[in-house]
Amino acid sequence: MSGFRQHNGFSLVELMIAMTLGLLLTAAVGALFFANKRNYEQNSRIAEMQDNARFAMQALSGDLAMAGFLGGLNDPGRLRTDSDTLPALTADCGPGADGDAGWAFDRGILEFMDDAAAGAAAARYGCLSGGDVSPRTDILSVRRVSGRVTAEIDDTSETPSLLANTVYLRTNRTVGSLFHSGADAGAPDSGHPPDMPPMSYWEYSPRLYFVRPYASETGDGIPSLCRAYIAAGSGATVETECVAEGVENLQIAFGIDTDGDGVANRYRADPTVAELAQAVTARVQLLMRSVRPDFSYRNDKRYNLLGADDDGDGAVDEDGEAYRPQDNFYRRVVQTTVILHNPASAQRFGP
């Protein structure tokens, strides 16, 4: 016979086994891929949240630590804030705690609203509307100058190098005055204390911190820590900038020195004006939330915040109402304690 060869293929059983093994391998690779993707998305959201927490805490801690710093002015009560060079600020935040000047030039260096309702916040600070403040979050107002001196003058022939359209403090540590440098970046005449050198010039930096339920546009659903400040310009105005996204709540408890030894004896989450004047530390707590949701994650955790502290010991009470979001966002509570470096100034310089 001529050469015919018999060719044997896969049997049906062998083919089914191969297909089954292939499907199992594909499913395993797919499950590994989706698990890695989920871990990546989770880590990305948490890392972003931690970065935002660091930015927010750095801003708050820095301003709180320097609250009341006025270029070494020995008696803050001798600061002149009625200079004829100070502009009538556009969109100023209200009449100020003492009812005399606007918020930005008010002489109370530290103001605080505990668990502010939106309406009460808008009534207190005119630059905030009811929709600008997340309910039951704290509002903090700090006034100070920059930590670095702008210019020092030792002789009447010297001219300070200043920025145009900026508010400065001029002081010789005994007296001082606030003034606006104007378009020509000039210093005021001798009618504004101090009259003679030596004197120093410091950029004035008031801040009003609050938590807003949106970041860029109303309704975007991204809670953010924002602050009002004086924007440089010929027509000086109070503007708002957001420091960090994902800040859902700000809570502060102040350490009160009741016996004058410079050490906090108790913490108060809702201090009176008199207690605030005795504050030597501030315990700052932020409830951070991821900017983006993860629909594969369900947040059923409970978060106890300083606002639940009713007896003033700085700890959350057992019967304090915990926040339970029950949504798809990751959250973290971050906290730090800040030393207030100018408590004596606050006591003499309060509203």
Short mmCIF file of C-alpha atoms in Angstrom, two decimals:
data_model
loop_
_atom_site.label_atom_id
_atom_site.label_comp_id
_atom_site.label_asym_id
_atom_site.label_seq_id
_atom_site.Cartn_x
_atom_site.Cartn_y
_atom_site.Cartn_z
CA MET A 1 0.00 0.00 0.00
CA SER A 2 1.13 3.49 -0.63
CA GLY A 3 2.10 5.39 2.51
CA PHE A 4 -0.94 6.82 4.31
CA ARG A 5 -0.38 8.11 7.82
CA GLN A 6 -2.98 8.31 10.53
CA HIS A 7 -3.15 11.78 12.20
CA ASN A 8 -4.62 11.87 15.68
CA GLY A 9 -6.02 15.27 17.06
CA PHE A 10 -7.21 16.26 20.54
CA SER A 11 -10.02 14.29 21.90
CA LEU A 12 -13.12 16.08 23.14
CA VAL A 13 -12.17 15.36 26.74
CA GLU A 14 -8.69 16.77 26.27
CA LEU A 15 -10.09 19.90 24.62
CA MET A 16 -12.54 20.47 27.47
CA ILE A 17 -9.79 20.04 30.07
CA ALA A 18 -7.56 22.54 28.24
CA MET A 19 -10.38 25.07 27.97
CA THR A 20 -11.20 24.67 31.65
CA LEU A 21 -7.58 25.21 32.67
CA GLY A 22 -7.39 28.25 30.42
CA LEU A 23 -10.53 29.75 31.93
CA LEU A 24 -9.25 29.15 35.45
CA LEU A 25 -5.93 30.79 34.60
CA THR A 26 -7.69 33.77 33.00
CA ALA A 27 -9.96 34.14 36.03
CA ALA A 28 -6.97 34.04 38.39
CA VAL A 29 -5.08 36.65 36.37
CA GLY A 30 -8.21 38.83 36.19
CA ALA A 31 -8.82 38.58 39.93
CA LEU A 32 -5.19 39.50 40.62
CA PHE A 33 -5.45 42.45 38.24
CA PHE A 34 -8.61 43.81 39.84
CA ALA A 35 -7.22 43.29 43.37
CA ASN A 36 -4.09 45.22 42.45
CA LYS A 37 -6.16 47.92 40.81
CA ARG A 38 -8.33 48.24 43.90
CA ASN A 39 -5.28 48.43 46.16
CA TYR A 40 -3.76 51.09 43.90
CA GLU A 41 -6.95 53.17 43.94
CA GLN A 42 -7.24 52.83 47.71
CA ASN A 43 -3.62 53.78 48.31
CA SER A 44 -3.92 56.70 45.89
CA ARG A 45 -6.95 58.11 47.70
CA ILE A 46 -5.40 57.66 51.15
CA ALA A 47 -2.08 59.22 50.07
CA GLU A 48 -3.91 62.20 48.61
CA MET A 49 -5.89 62.54 51.84
CA GLN A 50 -2.71 62.44 53.92
CA ASP A 51 -1.06 65.11 51.76
CA ASN A 52 -4.09 67.36 52.17
CA ALA A 53 -4.03 66.79 55.92
CA ARG A 54 -0.38 67.80 56.07
CA PHE A 55 -0.99 71.04 54.14
CA ALA A 56 -4.03 71.93 56.25
CA MET A 57 -2.35 71.21 59.58
CA GLN A 58 0.79 73.08 58.59
CA ALA A 59 -1.21 76.22 57.75
CA LEU A 60 -3.30 76.10 60.92
CA SER A 61 -0.39 75.28 63.23
CA GLY A 62 1.80 78.01 61.80
CA ASP A 63 -0.80 80.74 62.20
CA LEU A 64 -1.86 79.59 65.67
CA ALA A 65 1.73 79.42 66.93
CA MET A 66 2.30 83.00 65.78
CA ALA A 67 -1.07 84.44 66.81
CA GLY A 68 -0.43 87.83 68.37
CA PHE A 69 3.11 88.19 67.06
CA LEU A 70 3.46 91.89 66.21
CA GLY A 71 7.11 92.32 65.43
CA GLY A 72 8.15 92.33 69.07
CA LEU A 73 5.76 95.12 70.08
CA ASN A 74 5.96 95.05 73.86
CA ASP A 75 2.47 96.40 74.55
CA PRO A 76 0.04 95.41 71.79
CA GLY A 77 -2.45 97.86 73.26
CA ARG A 78 -0.28 100.63 71.80
CA LEU A 79 -0.84 99.49 68.22
CA ARG A 80 -2.55 102.13 66.11
CA THR A 81 -5.11 100.65 63.72
CA ASP A 82 -6.92 103.83 62.64
CA SER A 83 -4.29 105.02 60.16
CA ASP A 84 -5.62 107.27 57.40
CA THR A 85 -3.59 105.19 54.94
CA LEU A 86 -5.57 102.02 55.68
CA PRO A 87 -8.10 101.35 52.92
CA ALA A 88 -11.76 100.61 53.38
CA LEU A 89 -11.46 96.95 52.44
CA THR A 90 -13.84 95.55 49.86
CA ALA A 91 -15.70 92.49 51.18
CA ASP A 92 -14.32 92.89 54.69
CA CYS A 93 -15.50 90.22 57.08
CA GLY A 94 -17.57 92.38 59.40
CA PRO A 95 -17.35 94.96 62.17
CA GLY A 96 -14.80 93.04 64.22
CA ALA A 97 -15.11 91.61 67.70
CA ASP A 98 -14.80 95.00 69.40
CA GLY A 99 -17.39 96.59 67.11
CA ASP A 100 -15.04 99.41 66.05
CA ALA A 101 -12.95 98.38 63.07
CA GLY A 102 -13.45 95.87 60.31
CA TRP A 103 -12.40 92.29 60.82
CA ALA A 104 -9.02 92.61 59.10
CA PHE A 105 -7.87 95.59 61.22
CA ASP A 106 -9.58 94.63 64.45
CA ARG A 107 -7.26 94.42 67.47
CA GLY A 108 -8.47 91.09 68.85
CA ILE A 109 -5.69 88.74 67.86
CA LEU A 110 -7.58 85.50 68.43
CA GLU A 111 -11.27 84.85 67.79
CA PHE A 112 -13.10 81.56 67.81
CA MET A 113 -16.56 80.19 67.03
CA ASP A 114 -17.33 76.69 68.25
CA ASP A 115 -19.49 74.45 66.02
CA ALA A 116 -20.68 77.46 64.06
CA ALA A 117 -24.06 77.31 62.40
CA ALA A 118 -24.05 78.68 58.85
CA GLY A 119 -26.38 81.56 59.71
CA ALA A 120 -24.44 82.58 62.82
CA ALA A 121 -21.15 82.48 60.88
CA ALA A 122 -22.54 84.70 58.13
CA ALA A 123 -23.91 87.14 60.72
CA ARG A 124 -20.54 87.36 62.49
CA TYR A 125 -18.37 87.54 59.37
CA GLY A 126 -19.79 89.43 56.43
CA CYS A 127 -17.42 87.86 53.91
CA LEU A 128 -19.03 84.45 54.52
CA SER A 129 -22.41 83.48 53.17
CA GLY A 130 -24.58 80.81 54.71
CA GLY A 131 -23.45 78.30 52.09
CA ASP A 132 -19.77 78.96 52.71
CA VAL A 133 -19.56 77.25 56.10
CA SER A 134 -20.07 73.56 56.80
CA PRO A 135 -22.41 73.17 59.79
CA ARG A 136 -20.99 72.26 63.20
CA THR A 137 -17.42 73.13 62.29
CA ASP A 138 -15.17 75.60 64.12
CA ILE A 139 -14.12 79.00 62.78
CA LEU A 140 -10.76 80.49 63.76
CA SER A 141 -9.56 84.07 63.29
CA VAL A 142 -5.87 84.89 63.81
CA ARG A 143 -4.05 88.21 63.44
CA ARG A 144 -0.29 88.50 63.27
CA VAL A 145 2.57 89.75 61.14
CA SER A 146 4.94 87.73 58.99
CA GLY A 147 7.64 85.81 60.81
CA ARG A 148 10.37 87.57 58.83
CA VAL A 149 11.02 91.29 59.04
CA THR A 150 10.64 93.16 55.75
CA ALA A 151 12.93 96.09 56.51
CA GLU A 152 14.82 97.64 59.41
CA ILE A 153 15.66 101.34 59.51
CA ASP A 154 18.37 102.76 61.79
CA ASP A 155 18.70 106.24 60.31
CA THR A 156 16.33 108.90 58.96
CA SER A 157 18.15 108.85 55.62
CA GLU A 158 17.22 105.22 54.98
CA THR A 159 14.17 104.26 52.94
CA PRO A 160 12.53 100.86 53.47
CA SER A 161 12.10 98.57 50.49
CA LEU A 162 8.43 97.62 50.55
CA LEU A 163 5.95 95.91 48.25
CA ALA A 164 3.28 98.04 46.63
CA ASN A 165 -0.34 97.91 47.85
CA THR A 166 0.46 95.86 50.94
CA VAL A 167 -0.50 96.35 54.59
CA TYR A 168 2.47 96.67 56.97
CA LEU A 169 3.13 97.15 60.65
CA ARG A 170 5.76 99.73 61.58
CA THR A 171 7.10 99.44 65.11
CA ASN A 172 10.02 100.19 67.39
CA ARG A 173 8.79 97.56 69.92
CA THR A 174 7.24 100.27 72.09
CA VAL A 175 4.61 101.69 69.72
CA GLY A 176 3.40 100.73 66.28
CA SER A 177 0.90 101.42 63.52
CA LEU A 178 -0.64 99.64 60.55
CA PHE A 179 -0.50 101.32 57.15
CA HIS A 180 -1.07 100.59 53.47
CA SER A 181 1.99 101.09 51.25
CA GLY A 182 -0.03 102.27 48.25
CA ALA A 183 0.93 102.09 44.59
CA ASP A 184 4.27 103.79 45.22
CA ALA A 185 5.30 101.27 47.92
CA GLY A 186 5.94 104.11 50.36
CA ALA A 187 5.95 104.37 54.14
CA PRO A 188 3.71 106.86 55.98
CA ASP A 189 4.93 110.21 57.25
CA SER A 190 5.98 110.96 60.81
CA GLY A 191 2.38 111.27 61.92
CA HIS A 192 2.22 107.50 62.17
CA PRO A 193 4.06 106.04 65.15
CA PRO A 194 6.85 105.42 65.64
CA ASP A 195 8.08 108.81 64.48
CA MET A 196 11.84 108.22 64.51
CA PRO A 197 14.18 105.28 63.84
CA PRO A 198 15.22 102.72 64.74
CA MET A 199 12.10 100.94 63.50
CA SER A 200 11.14 97.80 61.64
CA TYR A 201 8.51 96.95 59.02
CA TRP A 202 6.52 93.71 59.01
CA GLU A 203 3.93 92.45 56.54
CA TYR A 204 0.53 92.18 58.23
CA SER A 205 -1.20 88.80 57.81
CA PRO A 206 -4.66 88.29 59.33
CA ARG A 207 -6.34 84.94 58.59
CA LEU A 208 -9.89 83.64 58.99
CA TYR A 209 -10.11 79.83 58.77
CA PHE A 210 -13.32 77.92 58.08
CA VAL A 211 -14.50 74.67 56.50
CA ARG A 212 -16.45 75.04 53.28
CA PRO A 213 -18.67 72.28 51.81
CA TYR A 214 -17.22 72.80 48.34
CA ALA A 215 -13.77 73.40 46.83
CA SER A 216 -14.03 75.35 43.58
CA GLU A 217 -17.70 75.53 42.69
CA THR A 218 -20.83 75.41 44.80
CA GLY A 219 -22.15 71.88 44.80
CA ASP A 220 -18.95 70.09 43.79
CA GLY A 221 -19.19 68.15 47.07
CA ILE A 222 -15.52 68.45 48.05
CA PRO A 223 -15.24 69.83 51.61
CA SER A 224 -12.22 72.10 52.00
CA LEU A 225 -10.33 74.13 54.58
CA CYS A 226 -10.40 77.73 53.36
CA ARG A 227 -9.25 81.08 54.71
CA ALA A 228 -9.96 84.74 54.16
CA TYR A 229 -7.02 87.13 53.85
CA ILE A 230 -6.14 90.62 52.63
CA ALA A 231 -5.23 90.51 48.96
CA ALA A 232 -2.61 92.98 47.78
CA GLY A 233 -3.98 95.63 45.45
CA SER A 234 -4.72 99.30 45.05
CA GLY A 235 -8.31 98.63 46.04
CA ALA A 236 -7.46 96.22 48.84
CA THR A 237 -10.01 93.50 49.31
CA VAL A 238 -10.61 90.46 51.47
CA GLU A 239 -10.44 87.34 49.34
CA THR A 240 -10.81 83.63 50.03
CA GLU A 241 -8.45 80.81 49.15
CA CYS A 242 -8.74 77.12 49.91
CA VAL A 243 -5.74 75.60 51.65
CA ALA A 244 -6.59 71.91 51.30
CA GLU A 245 -9.36 69.77 49.87
CA GLY A 246 -10.93 66.91 51.76
CA VAL A 247 -11.16 68.66 55.15
CA GLU A 248 -14.62 67.70 56.38
CA ASN A 249 -14.44 69.10 59.91
CA LEU A 250 -12.22 71.38 62.00
CA GLN A 251 -12.36 71.14 65.77
CA ILE A 252 -10.14 73.01 68.23
CA ALA A 253 -9.89 72.68 72.00
CA PHE A 254 -7.89 75.35 73.81
CA GLY A 255 -5.65 74.58 76.76
CA ILE A 256 -6.56 77.05 79.51
CA ASP A 257 -3.99 78.18 82.08
CA THR A 258 -6.11 78.83 85.17
CA ASP A 259 -3.30 79.48 87.68
CA GLY A 260 -0.89 81.58 85.62
CA ASP A 261 2.03 79.11 85.52
CA GLY A 262 2.06 78.88 81.73
CA VAL A 263 0.77 75.29 81.67
CA ALA A 264 -2.69 74.25 80.50
CA ASN A 265 -4.84 72.99 83.38
CA ARG A 266 -7.84 72.03 81.28
CA TYR A 267 -8.99 71.98 77.68
CA ARG A 268 -12.12 73.69 76.46
CA ALA A 269 -13.76 73.01 73.10
CA ASP A 270 -16.12 75.97 73.61
CA PRO A 271 -14.09 78.55 75.59
CA THR A 272 -15.54 81.81 76.78
CA VAL A 273 -13.80 85.06 75.81
CA ALA A 274 -12.18 85.16 79.26
CA GLU A 275 -10.97 81.55 78.93
CA LEU A 276 -9.65 82.19 75.42
CA ALA A 277 -7.54 85.01 76.85
CA GLN A 278 -5.92 82.43 79.15
CA ALA A 279 -5.20 79.90 76.39
CA VAL A 280 -1.60 78.69 76.18
CA THR A 281 -2.06 75.73 73.82
CA ALA A 282 -4.49 74.66 71.12
CA ARG A 283 -5.38 71.07 70.28
CA VAL A 284 -6.27 71.03 66.59
CA GLN A 285 -8.22 68.15 65.10
CA LEU A 286 -9.15 67.61 61.47
CA LEU A 287 -11.54 65.04 60.05
CA MET A 288 -10.11 64.28 56.63
CA ARG A 289 -12.08 62.71 53.79
CA SER A 290 -10.87 61.33 50.49
CA VAL A 291 -11.68 63.62 47.60
CA ARG A 292 -12.91 60.76 45.39
CA PRO A 293 -15.24 57.94 46.48
CA ASP A 294 -14.43 54.25 46.22
CA PHE A 295 -17.65 52.41 45.44
CA SER A 296 -16.07 49.09 46.41
CA TYR A 297 -15.64 50.42 49.96
CA ARG A 298 -18.29 51.11 52.59
CA ASN A 299 -17.38 53.39 55.48
CA ASP A 300 -19.31 52.28 58.58
CA LYS A 301 -16.78 53.58 61.09
CA ARG A 302 -17.53 55.99 63.93
CA TYR A 303 -15.50 59.16 64.42
CA ASN A 304 -15.39 60.94 67.78
CA LEU A 305 -14.31 64.56 67.53
CA LEU A 306 -13.33 67.20 70.07
CA GLY A 307 -16.69 68.87 69.65
CA ALA A 308 -18.19 66.01 71.67
CA ASP A 309 -16.14 67.06 74.72
CA ASP A 310 -18.67 68.52 77.13
CA ASP A 311 -16.74 68.60 80.40
CA GLY A 312 -13.67 70.42 79.06
CA ASP A 313 -11.03 67.81 79.87
CA GLY A 314 -9.94 67.52 76.26
CA ALA A 315 -11.23 63.96 75.93
CA VAL A 316 -14.34 62.82 74.13
CA ASP A 317 -17.10 61.95 76.56
CA GLU A 318 -18.52 58.45 76.59
CA ASP A 319 -21.95 59.75 75.70
CA GLY A 320 -20.57 62.03 72.97
CA GLU A 321 -22.36 61.60 69.68
CA ALA A 322 -20.00 59.98 67.17
CA TYR A 323 -20.11 60.78 63.46
CA ARG A 324 -20.95 57.75 61.32
CA PRO A 325 -20.86 58.63 57.61
CA GLN A 326 -21.99 55.34 55.99
CA ASP A 327 -20.78 56.26 52.52
CA ASN A 328 -17.98 55.37 50.09
CA PHE A 329 -15.25 57.77 51.24
CA TYR A 330 -12.11 57.00 53.23
CA ARG A 331 -11.52 59.12 56.34
CA ARG A 332 -8.85 59.80 58.92
CA VAL A 333 -8.76 61.91 62.08
CA VAL A 334 -5.49 63.83 62.48
CA GLN A 335 -4.59 65.86 65.55
CA THR A 336 -1.77 68.00 66.90
CA THR A 337 -1.20 70.32 69.84
CA VAL A 338 0.17 73.80 69.17
CA ILE A 339 1.88 76.04 71.72
CA LEU A 340 0.56 79.60 71.60
CA HIS A 341 3.75 81.62 71.84
CA ASN A 342 2.10 84.94 72.65
CA PRO A 343 -0.49 84.19 75.37
CA ALA A 344 0.43 87.29 77.39
CA SER A 345 -0.17 89.44 74.34
CA ALA A 346 -3.53 87.79 73.83
CA GLN A 347 -4.59 88.69 77.36
CA ARG A 348 -3.77 92.38 76.87
CA PHE A 349 -4.91 92.55 73.30
CA GLY A 350 -8.19 90.69 73.26
CA PRO A 351 -11.47 92.23 72.06
#
